[in-house]
């Protein structure tokens, strides 16, 4: 089958109902990216899926039935399930096995979605450092420590020779967009990757998340922090353009997990980050 990213795009572009899309995207977040098979250690029960999606068990069951290959008249479907016997489920706690598929009717126009690194920009202006090669940043030796939120730093006035960065679209530097870019970059470094280059494309997509997609800064911060702690999403979201394209899939899974946490704690804790509450408070206090 196409890789899991093609599967997710096909689901989003389909005419499936909202509950069915929600269930399929949740399953995709658990599946092996190359094969579409959900490993045994991540295999969800019907109750697990109900909690992850905040949908009723009957709605989840009906959604799975609607896209199961076995229930399709033409042999096409989005999910191949191998269900254990009642005895095996009771005695050995066996769970249903899942393999995700893209029906032939939904494969038209699908292409592999692979991040391509952007070429470095060349500064043609003369400077004392002409001819020198800049050494790229390596993996952060402080990986695993608290994330530094650049928005809490004091802003130093630029020197007379420094030119402020400007977005090409509106000609004005956007502090809120740059803040999002720097916050994600700090998380990428914290997770052991090389510091990414914050490009104009990053800032444009950050601005569009705020202006066009109507995402609040607090919601974007929460999705970044949650995705960068998640075993699956932290290897997937390494740039702001990728964050924007996967935002809804991440948000839905995050909200499902938050719902589970609220049920366990009996309280309402929207976007709370129990692992690093100081980081959460620093972001709130920083100017918008």
PDB file of C-alpha atoms in Angstrom:
ATOM      1  CA  UNK A   1       0.000   0.000   0.000  1.00  0.00           C
ATOM      2  CA  UNK A   2       1.114   3.691  -0.227  1.00  0.00           C
ATOM      3  CA  UNK A   3       2.916   4.928   2.875  1.00  0.00           C
ATOM      4  CA  UNK A   4       0.966   6.122   5.901  1.00  0.00           C
ATOM      5  CA  UNK A   5       1.226   9.778   4.825  1.00  0.00           C
ATOM      6  CA  UNK A   6      -0.481   8.962   1.515  1.00  0.00           C
ATOM      7  CA  UNK A   7      -3.123   7.055   3.487  1.00  0.00           C
ATOM      8  CA  UNK A   8      -3.817  10.095   5.673  1.00  0.00           C
ATOM      9  CA  UNK A   9      -4.071  12.410   2.655  1.00  0.00           C
ATOM     10  CA  UNK A  10      -6.438   9.990   0.945  1.00  0.00           C
ATOM     11  CA  UNK A  11      -8.636   9.899   4.063  1.00  0.00           C
ATOM     12  CA  UNK A  12      -8.739  13.695   4.312  1.00  0.00           C
ATOM     13  CA  UNK A  13      -9.609  14.011   0.607  1.00  0.00           C
ATOM     14  CA  UNK A  14     -12.321  11.342   0.719  1.00  0.00           C
ATOM     15  CA  UNK A  15     -16.062  11.821   1.144  1.00  0.00           C
ATOM     16  CA  UNK A  16     -16.139   9.639   4.264  1.00  0.00           C
ATOM     17  CA  UNK A  17     -18.155  10.924   7.212  1.00  0.00           C
ATOM     18  CA  UNK A  18     -16.424  12.911   9.951  1.00  0.00           C
ATOM     19  CA  UNK A  19     -16.561  10.091  12.579  1.00  0.00           C
ATOM     20  CA  UNK A  20     -15.109   7.590  10.086  1.00  0.00           C
ATOM     21  CA  UNK A  21     -12.279   9.988   9.147  1.00  0.00           C
ATOM     22  CA  UNK A  22     -11.585  10.615  12.835  1.00  0.00           C
ATOM     23  CA  UNK A  23     -11.309   6.876  13.555  1.00  0.00           C
ATOM     24  CA  UNK A  24      -9.082   6.231  10.510  1.00  0.00           C
ATOM     25  CA  UNK A  25      -6.711   9.120  11.295  1.00  0.00           C
ATOM     26  CA  UNK A  26      -6.445   7.909  14.885  1.00  0.00           C
ATOM     27  CA  UNK A  27      -5.548   4.409  13.666  1.00  0.00           C
ATOM     28  CA  UNK A  28      -2.991   5.954  11.289  1.00  0.00           C
ATOM     29  CA  UNK A  29      -1.227   7.631  14.213  1.00  0.00           C
ATOM     30  CA  UNK A  30      -0.663   4.175  15.727  1.00  0.00           C
ATOM     31  CA  UNK A  31       0.416   2.342  12.559  1.00  0.00           C
ATOM     32  CA  UNK A  32       3.892   1.604  11.251  1.00  0.00           C
ATOM     33  CA  UNK A  33       4.600   4.382   8.695  1.00  0.00           C
ATOM     34  CA  UNK A  34       5.990   2.026   6.039  1.00  0.00           C
ATOM     35  CA  UNK A  35       3.551  -0.897   6.233  1.00  0.00           C
ATOM     36  CA  UNK A  36       0.327   0.558   7.620  1.00  0.00           C
ATOM     37  CA  UNK A  37       0.135  -2.295  10.144  1.00  0.00           C
ATOM     38  CA  UNK A  38      -0.473  -1.399  13.785  1.00  0.00           C
ATOM     39  CA  UNK A  39       2.165  -3.106  15.986  1.00  0.00           C
ATOM     40  CA  UNK A  40       0.803  -5.387  18.671  1.00  0.00           C
ATOM     41  CA  UNK A  41       2.012  -3.140  21.500  1.00  0.00           C
ATOM     42  CA  UNK A  42      -0.024  -0.222  20.081  1.00  0.00           C
ATOM     43  CA  UNK A  43      -3.105  -2.202  19.039  1.00  0.00           C
ATOM     44  CA  UNK A  44      -6.169  -0.439  20.501  1.00  0.00           C
ATOM     45  CA  UNK A  45      -9.296  -2.071  21.836  1.00  0.00           C
ATOM     46  CA  UNK A  46     -12.724  -0.709  20.957  1.00  0.00           C
ATOM     47  CA  UNK A  47     -12.734   1.047  24.335  1.00  0.00           C
ATOM     48  CA  UNK A  48      -9.300   2.546  23.615  1.00  0.00           C
ATOM     49  CA  UNK A  49     -10.501   3.935  20.279  1.00  0.00           C
ATOM     50  CA  UNK A  50     -13.598   5.339  21.939  1.00  0.00           C
ATOM     51  CA  UNK A  51     -11.431   7.229  24.436  1.00  0.00           C
ATOM     52  CA  UNK A  52      -8.887   8.387  21.859  1.00  0.00           C
ATOM     53  CA  UNK A  53     -11.549   9.799  19.548  1.00  0.00           C
ATOM     54  CA  UNK A  54     -14.089  10.893  22.194  1.00  0.00           C
ATOM     55  CA  UNK A  55     -16.705   8.978  20.185  1.00  0.00           C
ATOM     56  CA  UNK A  56     -19.146   6.430  21.566  1.00  0.00           C
ATOM     57  CA  UNK A  57     -18.245   2.743  21.317  1.00  0.00           C
ATOM     58  CA  UNK A  58     -21.174   2.097  18.987  1.00  0.00           C
ATOM     59  CA  UNK A  59     -20.084   4.962  16.701  1.00  0.00           C
ATOM     60  CA  UNK A  60     -16.528   3.602  16.580  1.00  0.00           C
ATOM     61  CA  UNK A  61     -17.808   0.086  15.857  1.00  0.00           C
ATOM     62  CA  UNK A  62     -20.092   1.323  13.063  1.00  0.00           C
ATOM     63  CA  UNK A  63     -17.280   3.437  11.580  1.00  0.00           C
ATOM     64  CA  UNK A  64     -14.912   0.452  11.477  1.00  0.00           C
ATOM     65  CA  UNK A  65     -17.581  -1.761   9.967  1.00  0.00           C
ATOM     66  CA  UNK A  66     -18.267   0.801   7.230  1.00  0.00           C
ATOM     67  CA  UNK A  67     -14.646   0.752   5.991  1.00  0.00           C
ATOM     68  CA  UNK A  68     -13.752  -2.912   6.650  1.00  0.00           C
ATOM     69  CA  UNK A  69     -12.616  -4.816   3.552  1.00  0.00           C
ATOM     70  CA  UNK A  70     -14.738  -7.801   4.606  1.00  0.00           C
ATOM     71  CA  UNK A  71     -17.914  -5.707   4.447  1.00  0.00           C
ATOM     72  CA  UNK A  72     -17.214  -4.247   1.006  1.00  0.00           C
ATOM     73  CA  UNK A  73     -19.119  -5.602  -1.994  1.00  0.00           C
ATOM     74  CA  UNK A  74     -16.207  -5.010  -4.379  1.00  0.00           C
ATOM     75  CA  UNK A  75     -13.475  -6.124  -1.974  1.00  0.00           C
ATOM     76  CA  UNK A  76     -12.230  -2.570  -1.413  1.00  0.00           C
ATOM     77  CA  UNK A  77     -11.928  -0.945   1.963  1.00  0.00           C
ATOM     78  CA  UNK A  78      -9.720   1.172   4.204  1.00  0.00           C
ATOM     79  CA  UNK A  79      -9.098  -1.347   6.997  1.00  0.00           C
ATOM     80  CA  UNK A  80      -8.285  -5.060   7.059  1.00  0.00           C
ATOM     81  CA  UNK A  81      -9.166  -6.526  10.452  1.00  0.00           C
ATOM     82  CA  UNK A  82      -8.296  -9.916  11.911  1.00  0.00           C
ATOM     83  CA  UNK A  83     -10.548 -10.422  14.899  1.00  0.00           C
ATOM     84  CA  UNK A  84      -9.797 -13.030  17.598  1.00  0.00           C
ATOM     85  CA  UNK A  85     -12.352 -15.569  18.694  1.00  0.00           C
ATOM     86  CA  UNK A  86     -14.494 -14.747  21.712  1.00  0.00           C
ATOM     87  CA  UNK A  87     -12.661 -17.417  23.700  1.00  0.00           C
ATOM     88  CA  UNK A  88      -9.218 -16.103  22.750  1.00  0.00           C
ATOM     89  CA  UNK A  89     -10.284 -12.555  23.551  1.00  0.00           C
ATOM     90  CA  UNK A  90     -11.604 -13.594  26.963  1.00  0.00           C
ATOM     91  CA  UNK A  91      -8.890 -16.049  27.988  1.00  0.00           C
ATOM     92  CA  UNK A  92      -5.807 -14.453  26.404  1.00  0.00           C
ATOM     93  CA  UNK A  93      -6.981 -10.837  26.101  1.00  0.00           C
ATOM     94  CA  UNK A  94      -6.305 -11.028  22.371  1.00  0.00           C
ATOM     95  CA  UNK A  95      -7.101  -7.875  20.409  1.00  0.00           C
ATOM     96  CA  UNK A  96      -8.178  -7.199  16.849  1.00  0.00           C
ATOM     97  CA  UNK A  97      -5.265  -6.769  14.421  1.00  0.00           C
ATOM     98  CA  UNK A  98      -5.394  -3.815  12.022  1.00  0.00           C
ATOM     99  CA  UNK A  99      -3.816  -3.167   8.621  1.00  0.00           C
ATOM    100  CA  UNK A 100      -4.595   0.128   6.881  1.00  0.00           C
ATOM    101  CA  UNK A 101      -5.238   0.204   3.137  1.00  0.00           C
ATOM    102  CA  UNK A 102      -6.061   2.752   0.453  1.00  0.00           C
ATOM    103  CA  UNK A 103      -8.828   1.562  -1.895  1.00  0.00           C
ATOM    104  CA  UNK A 104      -7.929   1.572  -5.584  1.00  0.00           C
ATOM    105  CA  UNK A 105     -10.677   4.117  -6.191  1.00  0.00           C
ATOM    106  CA  UNK A 106      -8.951   6.557  -3.796  1.00  0.00           C
ATOM    107  CA  UNK A 107      -5.365   6.118  -5.022  1.00  0.00           C
ATOM    108  CA  UNK A 108      -5.552   8.401  -8.048  1.00  0.00           C
ATOM    109  CA  UNK A 109      -3.057  11.236  -7.855  1.00  0.00           C
ATOM    110  CA  UNK A 110      -1.360  10.043  -4.665  1.00  0.00           C
ATOM    111  CA  UNK A 111       2.364  10.782  -4.503  1.00  0.00           C
ATOM    112  CA  UNK A 112       4.957  10.051  -1.877  1.00  0.00           C
ATOM    113  CA  UNK A 113       5.164  12.886   0.619  1.00  0.00           C
ATOM    114  CA  UNK A 114       8.786  13.324   1.620  1.00  0.00           C
ATOM    115  CA  UNK A 115      10.355  16.366   3.246  1.00  0.00           C
ATOM    116  CA  UNK A 116      12.983  17.928   1.011  1.00  0.00           C
ATOM    117  CA  UNK A 117      15.590  20.084   2.725  1.00  0.00           C
ATOM    118  CA  UNK A 118      15.594  23.651   1.505  1.00  0.00           C
ATOM    119  CA  UNK A 119      18.847  24.837  -0.112  1.00  0.00           C
ATOM    120  CA  UNK A 120      20.851  27.270   1.983  1.00  0.00           C
ATOM    121  CA  UNK A 121      20.403  30.942   1.118  1.00  0.00           C
ATOM    122  CA  UNK A 122      23.460  32.850  -0.095  1.00  0.00           C
ATOM    123  CA  UNK A 123      24.047  36.333   1.263  1.00  0.00           C
ATOM    124  CA  UNK A 124      25.455  38.386  -1.629  1.00  0.00           C
ATOM    125  CA  UNK A 125      26.215  41.427   0.512  1.00  0.00           C
ATOM    126  CA  UNK A 126      29.838  42.131   1.348  1.00  0.00           C
ATOM    127  CA  UNK A 127      30.873  41.416   4.891  1.00  0.00           C
ATOM    128  CA  UNK A 128      34.106  40.855   6.840  1.00  0.00           C
ATOM    129  CA  UNK A 129      33.326  37.121   6.874  1.00  0.00           C
ATOM    130  CA  UNK A 130      33.266  36.655   3.057  1.00  0.00           C
ATOM    131  CA  UNK A 131      34.956  33.420   2.023  1.00  0.00           C
ATOM    132  CA  UNK A 132      34.372  31.703   5.343  1.00  0.00           C
ATOM    133  CA  UNK A 133      32.237  28.565   5.542  1.00  0.00           C
ATOM    134  CA  UNK A 134      29.717  28.536   8.358  1.00  0.00           C
ATOM    135  CA  UNK A 135      29.850  25.352  10.408  1.00  0.00           C
ATOM    136  CA  UNK A 136      26.371  23.748  10.705  1.00  0.00           C
ATOM    137  CA  UNK A 137      24.921  23.212  14.138  1.00  0.00           C
ATOM    138  CA  UNK A 138      25.262  19.680  15.496  1.00  0.00           C
ATOM    139  CA  UNK A 139      22.853  17.821  17.756  1.00  0.00           C
ATOM    140  CA  UNK A 140      22.309  19.666  20.975  1.00  0.00           C
ATOM    141  CA  UNK A 141      24.450  18.314  23.841  1.00  0.00           C
ATOM    142  CA  UNK A 142      21.634  19.365  26.156  1.00  0.00           C
ATOM    143  CA  UNK A 143      19.033  17.070  24.557  1.00  0.00           C
ATOM    144  CA  UNK A 144      16.688  15.846  27.264  1.00  0.00           C
ATOM    145  CA  UNK A 145      16.827  19.052  29.318  1.00  0.00           C
ATOM    146  CA  UNK A 146      14.110  21.656  29.662  1.00  0.00           C
ATOM    147  CA  UNK A 147      13.154  23.436  26.462  1.00  0.00           C
ATOM    148  CA  UNK A 148      14.296  27.019  26.212  1.00  0.00           C
ATOM    149  CA  UNK A 149      11.407  29.312  25.251  1.00  0.00           C
ATOM    150  CA  UNK A 150      13.000  32.163  23.271  1.00  0.00           C
ATOM    151  CA  UNK A 151       9.952  34.359  23.828  1.00  0.00           C
ATOM    152  CA  UNK A 152      11.011  35.087  27.417  1.00  0.00           C
ATOM    153  CA  UNK A 153      14.310  36.700  26.405  1.00  0.00           C
ATOM    154  CA  UNK A 154      14.804  40.438  26.479  1.00  0.00           C
ATOM    155  CA  UNK A 155      14.836  41.883  22.979  1.00  0.00           C
ATOM    156  CA  UNK A 156      18.102  43.617  22.114  1.00  0.00           C
ATOM    157  CA  UNK A 157      17.927  46.605  19.758  1.00  0.00           C
ATOM    158  CA  UNK A 158      19.479  45.768  16.364  1.00  0.00           C
ATOM    159  CA  UNK A 159      22.752  47.369  15.378  1.00  0.00           C
ATOM    160  CA  UNK A 160      22.735  50.040  12.697  1.00  0.00           C
ATOM    161  CA  UNK A 161      24.058  47.556  10.100  1.00  0.00           C
ATOM    162  CA  UNK A 162      21.550  44.816  10.915  1.00  0.00           C
ATOM    163  CA  UNK A 163      18.545  44.410   8.624  1.00  0.00           C
ATOM    164  CA  UNK A 164      15.337  43.097  10.230  1.00  0.00           C
ATOM    165  CA  UNK A 165      13.882  39.965   8.677  1.00  0.00           C
ATOM    166  CA  UNK A 166      10.695  40.653   6.756  1.00  0.00           C
ATOM    167  CA  UNK A 167       8.059  38.426   5.300  1.00  0.00           C
ATOM    168  CA  UNK A 168       7.655  38.810   1.560  1.00  0.00           C
ATOM    169  CA  UNK A 169       3.842  38.831   1.684  1.00  0.00           C
ATOM    170  CA  UNK A 170       3.158  41.872   3.782  1.00  0.00           C
ATOM    171  CA  UNK A 171       6.632  43.366   4.176  1.00  0.00           C
ATOM    172  CA  UNK A 172       6.469  43.389   7.972  1.00  0.00           C
ATOM    173  CA  UNK A 173       8.308  41.192  10.431  1.00  0.00           C
ATOM    174  CA  UNK A 174       5.767  39.229  12.465  1.00  0.00           C
ATOM    175  CA  UNK A 175       6.890  38.551  16.028  1.00  0.00           C
ATOM    176  CA  UNK A 176       4.088  36.037  16.622  1.00  0.00           C
ATOM    177  CA  UNK A 177       5.030  34.007  13.521  1.00  0.00           C
ATOM    178  CA  UNK A 178       8.741  34.105  14.363  1.00  0.00           C
ATOM    179  CA  UNK A 179       7.933  33.075  17.922  1.00  0.00           C
ATOM    180  CA  UNK A 180       6.218  29.894  16.673  1.00  0.00           C
ATOM    181  CA  UNK A 181       9.190  29.074  14.435  1.00  0.00           C
ATOM    182  CA  UNK A 182      11.748  29.498  17.214  1.00  0.00           C
ATOM    183  CA  UNK A 183       9.657  27.471  19.656  1.00  0.00           C
ATOM    184  CA  UNK A 184       9.437  24.483  17.287  1.00  0.00           C
ATOM    185  CA  UNK A 185      13.147  24.779  16.445  1.00  0.00           C
ATOM    186  CA  UNK A 186      14.047  24.578  20.151  1.00  0.00           C
ATOM    187  CA  UNK A 187      11.974  21.396  20.490  1.00  0.00           C
ATOM    188  CA  UNK A 188      13.638  19.807  17.458  1.00  0.00           C
ATOM    189  CA  UNK A 189      17.061  20.467  18.990  1.00  0.00           C
ATOM    190  CA  UNK A 190      15.925  19.164  22.365  1.00  0.00           C
ATOM    191  CA  UNK A 191      14.916  15.879  20.726  1.00  0.00           C
ATOM    192  CA  UNK A 192      18.471  15.405  19.457  1.00  0.00           C
ATOM    193  CA  UNK A 193      18.214  16.658  15.867  1.00  0.00           C
ATOM    194  CA  UNK A 194      20.327  19.315  14.167  1.00  0.00           C
ATOM    195  CA  UNK A 195      19.001  22.826  14.613  1.00  0.00           C
ATOM    196  CA  UNK A 196      16.765  23.543  11.622  1.00  0.00           C
ATOM    197  CA  UNK A 197      17.067  26.680   9.512  1.00  0.00           C
ATOM    198  CA  UNK A 198      14.134  29.042  10.026  1.00  0.00           C
ATOM    199  CA  UNK A 199      13.250  30.012   6.461  1.00  0.00           C
ATOM    200  CA  UNK A 200      10.773  32.438   4.909  1.00  0.00           C
ATOM    201  CA  UNK A 201       8.587  29.401   4.194  1.00  0.00           C
ATOM    202  CA  UNK A 202       8.521  28.599   7.925  1.00  0.00           C
ATOM    203  CA  UNK A 203       7.460  32.155   8.825  1.00  0.00           C
ATOM    204  CA  UNK A 204       4.852  32.293   6.071  1.00  0.00           C
ATOM    205  CA  UNK A 205       3.227  29.036   7.201  1.00  0.00           C
ATOM    206  CA  UNK A 206       3.332  30.180  10.831  1.00  0.00           C
ATOM    207  CA  UNK A 207       1.581  33.409   9.838  1.00  0.00           C
ATOM    208  CA  UNK A 208      -1.012  31.515   7.799  1.00  0.00           C
ATOM    209  CA  UNK A 209      -1.787  29.251  10.752  1.00  0.00           C
ATOM    210  CA  UNK A 210      -2.707  32.377  12.718  1.00  0.00           C
ATOM    211  CA  UNK A 211      -4.347  34.494   9.996  1.00  0.00           C
ATOM    212  CA  UNK A 212      -5.862  31.981   7.560  1.00  0.00           C
ATOM    213  CA  UNK A 213      -6.387  28.878   9.728  1.00  0.00           C
ATOM    214  CA  UNK A 214      -7.498  30.943  12.749  1.00  0.00           C
ATOM    215  CA  UNK A 215      -5.305  29.032  15.225  1.00  0.00           C
ATOM    216  CA  UNK A 216      -4.565  30.767  18.505  1.00  0.00           C
ATOM    217  CA  UNK A 217      -0.980  31.033  19.742  1.00  0.00           C
ATOM    218  CA  UNK A 218      -1.920  28.984  22.790  1.00  0.00           C
ATOM    219  CA  UNK A 219      -3.382  26.196  20.652  1.00  0.00           C
ATOM    220  CA  UNK A 220      -0.313  26.149  18.396  1.00  0.00           C
ATOM    221  CA  UNK A 221       2.002  26.041  21.425  1.00  0.00           C
ATOM    222  CA  UNK A 222       0.047  23.126  22.888  1.00  0.00           C
ATOM    223  CA  UNK A 223       0.139  21.137  19.639  1.00  0.00           C
ATOM    224  CA  UNK A 224       3.895  21.728  19.221  1.00  0.00           C
ATOM    225  CA  UNK A 225       4.701  20.668  22.789  1.00  0.00           C
ATOM    226  CA  UNK A 226       2.434  17.600  22.631  1.00  0.00           C
ATOM    227  CA  UNK A 227       3.677  16.429  19.225  1.00  0.00           C
ATOM    228  CA  UNK A 228       7.344  16.784  20.198  1.00  0.00           C
ATOM    229  CA  UNK A 229       6.815  14.466  23.194  1.00  0.00           C
ATOM    230  CA  UNK A 230       4.883  11.892  21.158  1.00  0.00           C
ATOM    231  CA  UNK A 231       6.875   8.863  19.931  1.00  0.00           C
ATOM    232  CA  UNK A 232       5.325   9.071  16.455  1.00  0.00           C
ATOM    233  CA  UNK A 233       4.838  12.779  15.759  1.00  0.00           C
ATOM    234  CA  UNK A 234       8.227  14.077  16.975  1.00  0.00           C
ATOM    235  CA  UNK A 235       9.961  12.260  14.083  1.00  0.00           C
ATOM    236  CA  UNK A 236       7.318  13.510  11.658  1.00  0.00           C
ATOM    237  CA  UNK A 237       7.011  17.193  12.565  1.00  0.00           C
ATOM    238  CA  UNK A 238      10.421  18.789  11.997  1.00  0.00           C
ATOM    239  CA  UNK A 239       9.289  21.978  10.276  1.00  0.00           C
ATOM    240  CA  UNK A 240       6.489  24.538  10.475  1.00  0.00           C
ATOM    241  CA  UNK A 241       5.104  23.637   7.011  1.00  0.00           C
ATOM    242  CA  UNK A 242       4.798  20.021   8.177  1.00  0.00           C
ATOM    243  CA  UNK A 243       3.198  21.175  11.440  1.00  0.00           C
ATOM    244  CA  UNK A 244       0.582  23.122   9.510  1.00  0.00           C
ATOM    245  CA  UNK A 245      -0.254  20.258   7.119  1.00  0.00           C
ATOM    246  CA  UNK A 246      -0.652  17.733   9.969  1.00  0.00           C
ATOM    247  CA  UNK A 247      -2.179  20.140  12.510  1.00  0.00           C
ATOM    248  CA  UNK A 248      -5.704  18.707  12.589  1.00  0.00           C
ATOM    249  CA  UNK A 249      -4.556  15.083  12.802  1.00  0.00           C
ATOM    250  CA  UNK A 250      -2.285  15.956  15.743  1.00  0.00           C
ATOM    251  CA  UNK A 251      -4.944  18.111  17.405  1.00  0.00           C
ATOM    252  CA  UNK A 252      -7.576  15.374  17.225  1.00  0.00           C
ATOM    253  CA  UNK A 253      -5.255  12.791  18.761  1.00  0.00           C
ATOM    254  CA  UNK A 254      -4.114  15.258  21.426  1.00  0.00           C
ATOM    255  CA  UNK A 255      -7.704  16.092  22.363  1.00  0.00           C
ATOM    256  CA  UNK A 256      -8.514  12.387  22.578  1.00  0.00           C
ATOM    257  CA  UNK A 257      -5.587  11.891  24.948  1.00  0.00           C
ATOM    258  CA  UNK A 258      -6.613  14.947  26.969  1.00  0.00           C
ATOM    259  CA  UNK A 259     -10.105  13.487  27.285  1.00  0.00           C
ATOM    260  CA  UNK A 260      -8.625  10.289  28.697  1.00  0.00           C
ATOM    261  CA  UNK A 261      -6.553  12.312  31.154  1.00  0.00           C
ATOM    262  CA  UNK A 262      -9.608  14.311  32.256  1.00  0.00           C
ATOM    263  CA  UNK A 263     -11.584  11.132  32.823  1.00  0.00           C
ATOM    264  CA  UNK A 264      -8.795   9.677  34.935  1.00  0.00           C
ATOM    265  CA  UNK A 265      -8.248  12.852  36.969  1.00  0.00           C
ATOM    266  CA  UNK A 266     -11.872  13.944  37.128  1.00  0.00           C
ATOM    267  CA  UNK A 267     -10.890  17.496  36.220  1.00  0.00           C
ATOM    268  CA  UNK A 268     -10.690  19.768  33.217  1.00  0.00           C
ATOM    269  CA  UNK A 269      -7.107  20.598  32.194  1.00  0.00           C
ATOM    270  CA  UNK A 270      -7.157  21.962  28.632  1.00  0.00           C
ATOM    271  CA  UNK A 271      -3.722  22.081  26.983  1.00  0.00           C
ATOM    272  CA  UNK A 272      -2.003  21.468  30.309  1.00  0.00           C
ATOM    273  CA  UNK A 273       1.498  20.117  30.061  1.00  0.00           C
ATOM    274  CA  UNK A 274       2.145  18.001  33.173  1.00  0.00           C
ATOM    275  CA  UNK A 275       5.740  17.241  32.200  1.00  0.00           C
ATOM    276  CA  UNK A 276       6.927  20.818  31.974  1.00  0.00           C
ATOM    277  CA  UNK A 277       4.516  23.257  33.596  1.00  0.00           C
ATOM    278  CA  UNK A 278       7.203  25.960  33.817  1.00  0.00           C
ATOM    279  CA  UNK A 279       7.471  26.001  30.030  1.00  0.00           C
ATOM    280  CA  UNK A 280       3.682  26.412  29.825  1.00  0.00           C
ATOM    281  CA  UNK A 281       3.699  29.348  32.246  1.00  0.00           C
ATOM    282  CA  UNK A 282       6.630  31.044  30.476  1.00  0.00           C
ATOM    283  CA  UNK A 283       4.746  30.929  27.187  1.00  0.00           C
ATOM    284  CA  UNK A 284       1.637  32.455  28.775  1.00  0.00           C
ATOM    285  CA  UNK A 285       3.598  35.331  30.290  1.00  0.00           C
ATOM    286  CA  UNK A 286       5.492  36.143  27.095  1.00  0.00           C
ATOM    287  CA  UNK A 287       4.132  39.077  25.053  1.00  0.00           C
ATOM    288  CA  UNK A 288       2.069  38.147  22.016  1.00  0.00           C
TER     289      UNK A 288
END
